[in-house]
Coordinates of C-alpha atoms in Angstrom, one line a residue:
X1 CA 52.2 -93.8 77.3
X2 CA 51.9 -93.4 73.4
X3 CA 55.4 -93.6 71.8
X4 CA 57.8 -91.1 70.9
X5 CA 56.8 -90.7 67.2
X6 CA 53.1 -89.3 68.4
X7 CA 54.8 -86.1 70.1
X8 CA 57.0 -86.0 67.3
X9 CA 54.1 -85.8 64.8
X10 CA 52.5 -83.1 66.6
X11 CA 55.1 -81.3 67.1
X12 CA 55.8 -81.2 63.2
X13 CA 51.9 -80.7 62.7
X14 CA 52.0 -77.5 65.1
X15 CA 54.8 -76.1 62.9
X16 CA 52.9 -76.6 59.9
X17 CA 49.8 -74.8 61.4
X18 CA 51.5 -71.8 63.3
X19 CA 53.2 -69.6 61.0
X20 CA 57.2 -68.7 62.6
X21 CA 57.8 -66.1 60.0
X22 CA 59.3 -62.6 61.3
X23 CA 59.1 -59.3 59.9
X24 CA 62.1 -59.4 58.0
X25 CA 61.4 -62.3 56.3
X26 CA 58.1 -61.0 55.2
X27 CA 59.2 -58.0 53.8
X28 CA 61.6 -60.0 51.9
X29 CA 58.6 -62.1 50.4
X30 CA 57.3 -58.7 49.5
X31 CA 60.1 -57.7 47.9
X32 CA 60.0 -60.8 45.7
X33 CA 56.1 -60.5 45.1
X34 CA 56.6 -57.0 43.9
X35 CA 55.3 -55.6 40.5
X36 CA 56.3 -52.3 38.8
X37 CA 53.1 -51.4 37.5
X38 CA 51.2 -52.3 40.5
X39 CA 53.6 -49.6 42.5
X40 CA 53.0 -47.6 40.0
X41 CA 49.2 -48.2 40.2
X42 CA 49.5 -47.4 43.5
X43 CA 51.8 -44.3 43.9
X44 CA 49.2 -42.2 41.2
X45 CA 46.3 -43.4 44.1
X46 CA 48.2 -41.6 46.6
X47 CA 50.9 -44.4 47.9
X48 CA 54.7 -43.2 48.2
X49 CA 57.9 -45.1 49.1
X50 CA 58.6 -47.1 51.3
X51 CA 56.5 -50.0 48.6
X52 CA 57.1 -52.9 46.6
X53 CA 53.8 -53.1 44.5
X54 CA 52.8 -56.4 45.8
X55 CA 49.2 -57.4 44.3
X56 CA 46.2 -58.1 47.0
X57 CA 46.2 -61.6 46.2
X58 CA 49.9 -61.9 46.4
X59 CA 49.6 -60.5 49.9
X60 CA 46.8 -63.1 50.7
X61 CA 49.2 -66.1 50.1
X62 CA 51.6 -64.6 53.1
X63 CA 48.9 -64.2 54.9
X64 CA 48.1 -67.9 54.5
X65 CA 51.0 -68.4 55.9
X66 CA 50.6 -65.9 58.7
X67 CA 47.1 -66.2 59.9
X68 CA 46.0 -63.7 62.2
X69 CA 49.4 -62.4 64.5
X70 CA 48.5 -59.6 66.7
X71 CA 52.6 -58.5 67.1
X72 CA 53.4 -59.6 63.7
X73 CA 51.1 -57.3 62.5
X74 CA 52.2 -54.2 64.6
X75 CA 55.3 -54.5 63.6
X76 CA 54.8 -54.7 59.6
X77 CA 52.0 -51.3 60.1
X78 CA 55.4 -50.0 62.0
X79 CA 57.9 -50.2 58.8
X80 CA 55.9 -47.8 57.4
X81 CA 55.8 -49.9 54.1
X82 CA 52.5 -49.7 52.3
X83 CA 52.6 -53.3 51.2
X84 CA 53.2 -54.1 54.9
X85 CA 51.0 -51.6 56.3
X86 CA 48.4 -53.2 53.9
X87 CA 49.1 -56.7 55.0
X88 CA 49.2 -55.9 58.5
X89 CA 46.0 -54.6 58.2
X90 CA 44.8 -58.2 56.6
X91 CA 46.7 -59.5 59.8
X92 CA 45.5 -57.6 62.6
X93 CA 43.6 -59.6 65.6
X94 CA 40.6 -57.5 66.2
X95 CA 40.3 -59.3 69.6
X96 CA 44.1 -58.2 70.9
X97 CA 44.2 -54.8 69.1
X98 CA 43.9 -52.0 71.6
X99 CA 42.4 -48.5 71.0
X100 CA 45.8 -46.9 71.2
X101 CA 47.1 -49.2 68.7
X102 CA 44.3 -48.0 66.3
X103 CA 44.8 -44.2 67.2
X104 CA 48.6 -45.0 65.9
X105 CA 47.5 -47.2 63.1
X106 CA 45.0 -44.1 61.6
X107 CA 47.5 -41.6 62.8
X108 CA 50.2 -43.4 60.1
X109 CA 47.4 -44.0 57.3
X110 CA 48.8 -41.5 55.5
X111 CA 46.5 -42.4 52.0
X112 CA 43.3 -43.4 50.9
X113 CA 43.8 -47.5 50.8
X114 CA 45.2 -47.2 54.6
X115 CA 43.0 -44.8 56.1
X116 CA 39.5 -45.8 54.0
X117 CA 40.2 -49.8 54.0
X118 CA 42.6 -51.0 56.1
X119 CA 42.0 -49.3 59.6
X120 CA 38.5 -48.8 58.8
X121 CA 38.6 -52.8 58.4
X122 CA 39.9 -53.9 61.8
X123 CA 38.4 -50.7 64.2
X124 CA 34.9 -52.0 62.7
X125 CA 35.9 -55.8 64.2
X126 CA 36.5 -54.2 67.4
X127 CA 34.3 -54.3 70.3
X128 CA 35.4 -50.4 70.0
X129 CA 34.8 -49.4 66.6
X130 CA 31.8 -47.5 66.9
X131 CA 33.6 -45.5 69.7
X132 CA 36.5 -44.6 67.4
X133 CA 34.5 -43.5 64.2
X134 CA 32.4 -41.4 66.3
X135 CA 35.3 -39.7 67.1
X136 CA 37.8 -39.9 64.4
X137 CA 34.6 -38.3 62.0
X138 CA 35.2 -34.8 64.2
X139 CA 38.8 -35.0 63.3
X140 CA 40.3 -31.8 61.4
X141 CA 42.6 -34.6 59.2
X142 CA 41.2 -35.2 55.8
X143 CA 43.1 -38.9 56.5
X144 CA 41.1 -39.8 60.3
X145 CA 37.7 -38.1 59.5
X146 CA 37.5 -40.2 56.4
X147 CA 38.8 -43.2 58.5
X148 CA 36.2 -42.8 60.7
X149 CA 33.4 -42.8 58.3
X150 CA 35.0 -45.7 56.3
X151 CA 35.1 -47.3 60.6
X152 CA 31.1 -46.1 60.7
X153 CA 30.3 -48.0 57.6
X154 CA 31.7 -51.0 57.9
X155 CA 30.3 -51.2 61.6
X156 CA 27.5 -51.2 60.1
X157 CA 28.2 -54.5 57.8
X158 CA 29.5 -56.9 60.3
X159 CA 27.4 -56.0 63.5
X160 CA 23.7 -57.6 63.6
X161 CA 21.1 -54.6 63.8
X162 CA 20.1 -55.5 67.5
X163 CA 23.6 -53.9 68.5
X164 CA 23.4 -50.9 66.8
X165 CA 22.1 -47.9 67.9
X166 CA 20.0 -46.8 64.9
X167 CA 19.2 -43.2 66.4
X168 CA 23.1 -42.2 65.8
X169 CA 22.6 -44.0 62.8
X170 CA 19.5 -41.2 61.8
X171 CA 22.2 -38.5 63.2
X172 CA 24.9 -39.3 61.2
X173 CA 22.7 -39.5 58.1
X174 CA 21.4 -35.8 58.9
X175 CA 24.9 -35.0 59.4
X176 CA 26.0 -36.0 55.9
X177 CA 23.4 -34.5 54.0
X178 CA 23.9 -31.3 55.6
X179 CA 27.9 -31.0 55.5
X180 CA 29.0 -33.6 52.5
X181 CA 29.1 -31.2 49.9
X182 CA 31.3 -28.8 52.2
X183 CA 33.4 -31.8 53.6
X184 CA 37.1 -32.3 52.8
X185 CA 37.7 -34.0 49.6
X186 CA 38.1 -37.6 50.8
X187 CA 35.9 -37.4 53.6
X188 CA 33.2 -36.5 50.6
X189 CA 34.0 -39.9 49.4
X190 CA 33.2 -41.8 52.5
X191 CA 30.4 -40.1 53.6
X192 CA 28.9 -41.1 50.8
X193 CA 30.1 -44.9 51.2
X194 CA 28.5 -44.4 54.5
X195 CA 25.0 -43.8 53.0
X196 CA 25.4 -46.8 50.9
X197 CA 26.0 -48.8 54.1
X198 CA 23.5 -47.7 55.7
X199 CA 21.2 -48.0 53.1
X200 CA 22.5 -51.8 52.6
X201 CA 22.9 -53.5 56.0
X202 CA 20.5 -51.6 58.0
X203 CA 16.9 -52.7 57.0
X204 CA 15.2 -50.4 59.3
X205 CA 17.3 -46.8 57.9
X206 CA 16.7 -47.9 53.8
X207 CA 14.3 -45.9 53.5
X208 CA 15.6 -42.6 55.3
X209 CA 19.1 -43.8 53.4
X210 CA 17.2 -43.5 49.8
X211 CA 16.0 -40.0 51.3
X212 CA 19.2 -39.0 52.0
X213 CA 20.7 -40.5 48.9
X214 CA 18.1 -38.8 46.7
X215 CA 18.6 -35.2 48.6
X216 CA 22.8 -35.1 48.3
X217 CA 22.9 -36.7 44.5
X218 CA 26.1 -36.3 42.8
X219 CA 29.1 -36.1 45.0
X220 CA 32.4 -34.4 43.5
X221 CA 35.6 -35.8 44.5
X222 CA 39.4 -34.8 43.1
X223 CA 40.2 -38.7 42.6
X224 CA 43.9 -37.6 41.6
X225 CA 43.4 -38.3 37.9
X226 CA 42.7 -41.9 38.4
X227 CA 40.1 -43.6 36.6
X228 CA 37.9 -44.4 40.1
X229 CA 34.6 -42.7 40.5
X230 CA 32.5 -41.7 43.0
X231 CA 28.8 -44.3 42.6
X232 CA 26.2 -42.4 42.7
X233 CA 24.7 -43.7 46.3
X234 CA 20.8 -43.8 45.2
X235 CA 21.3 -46.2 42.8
X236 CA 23.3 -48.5 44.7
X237 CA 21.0 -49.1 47.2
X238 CA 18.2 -49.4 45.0
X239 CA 20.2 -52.1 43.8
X240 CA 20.8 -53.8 46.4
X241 CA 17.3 -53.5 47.1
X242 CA 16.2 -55.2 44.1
X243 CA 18.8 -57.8 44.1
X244 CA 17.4 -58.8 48.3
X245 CA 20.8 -57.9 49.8
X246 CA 18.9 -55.4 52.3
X247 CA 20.0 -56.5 55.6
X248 CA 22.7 -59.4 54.7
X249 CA 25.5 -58.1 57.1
X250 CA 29.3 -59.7 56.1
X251 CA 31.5 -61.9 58.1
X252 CA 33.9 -60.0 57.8
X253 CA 34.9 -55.9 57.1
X254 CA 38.6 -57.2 55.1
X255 CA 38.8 -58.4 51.7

């Protein structure tokens, strides 16, 4: 039987590797990581209070720390904080999420980082995702129709070719350049993310993407007064085009 000191040692190294952090403390690390002008950054984008204005990268050392934590993460999306809701989102375990939990997770995303990025993020992961986005787009709320083409897009970037059904795909395109220009404001914005998408990780639709692209052209968005614009979805595709990206699907939808 190997001594005493071996379970000891693994013991300790299981500590080190699992995080035991709660809630609580986490939003007191937030609190500590939290930077006035980044909250302010963040409220003209559309954020409100509950938030600390904790930088991305800051919320990337927690989540060191973290790893994924299916409960963990419910329960900081739960506190309604941004920061949290944002790191939660980071968090999430695409394999133990459930589709209710995403319906309350897009249902709270109450502004453009959490209903474009963060649930988008995780519902694409999911064995799911393509299930939600098809129905979140036919959503009346500006916040879960925009969700579910943000869901759509990124679908599109982590899921080899062979599993996507390419004739929605051709739909979806038709749809946005018929209805983008008469979309909600927001949704506007990620339709036309969608084309890019498209156009980007699914070789066999680049062409009919660049059709599309060419056919809707400028696309006006009310970004708040923020400096953001809206690219101009023709020329990013080209670009990735000439730069051989065509095709080159991500690991991962998060960053």
């Amino acid at each position: 039987m190997p001594p005493r000191c071996v379970f000891r040692k693994h013991i300790i190294r299981l500590y080190k590797t699992k995080s035991i952090m709660t809630a609580k403390d986490i939003l007191k690390e937030l609190k500590d990581y939290g930077n006035e002008q980044t909250k302010k950054t963040l409220m003209t984008h559309g954020a409100i209070e509950p938030l600390y204005g904790v930088k991305v990268a800051d919320l990337k050392k927690i989540l060191k720390k973290t790893k994924k934590s299916h409960e963990l993460s419910l329960e900081l999306y739960a506190t309604g904080n941004s920061d949290a809701m944002y790191l939660a989102g980071l968090m999430a375990d695409e394999k133990q999420i459930t589709k209710d939990q995403l319906e309350d997770w897009v249902d709270k995303a109450y502004w453009s980082y959490l209903c474009e990025y963060v649930v988008p993020w995780v519902a694409a992961e999911t064995e799911f995702g393509m299930e939600l986005g098809l129905k979140w787009i036919k959503s009346d709320r500006e916040t879960v129709a925009s969700g579910g083409w943000g869901t759509l897009a990124y679908y599109a970037a982590v899921n080899d070719d062979e599993k996507l059904d390419t004739e929605v795909y051709i739909k979806l395109l038709d749809t946005v350049k018929n209805e983008i220009h008469s979309a909600q404001n927001r949704v506007r914005y990620t339709m036309n993310g969608f084309v890019i998408a498209v156009g980007q990780y699914i070789t066999a639709l680049t062409g009919k993407t660049q059709e599309v692209a060419i056919e809707i052209g400028k696309v006006s968005v009310d970004v708040g007064g923020t400096a953001c614009k809206v690219p101009l979805a023709i020329d990013f595709i080209d670009k990735a085009i000439d730069k051989g990206r065509v095709g080159k699907k991500r690991k991962t939808a998060r960053c």
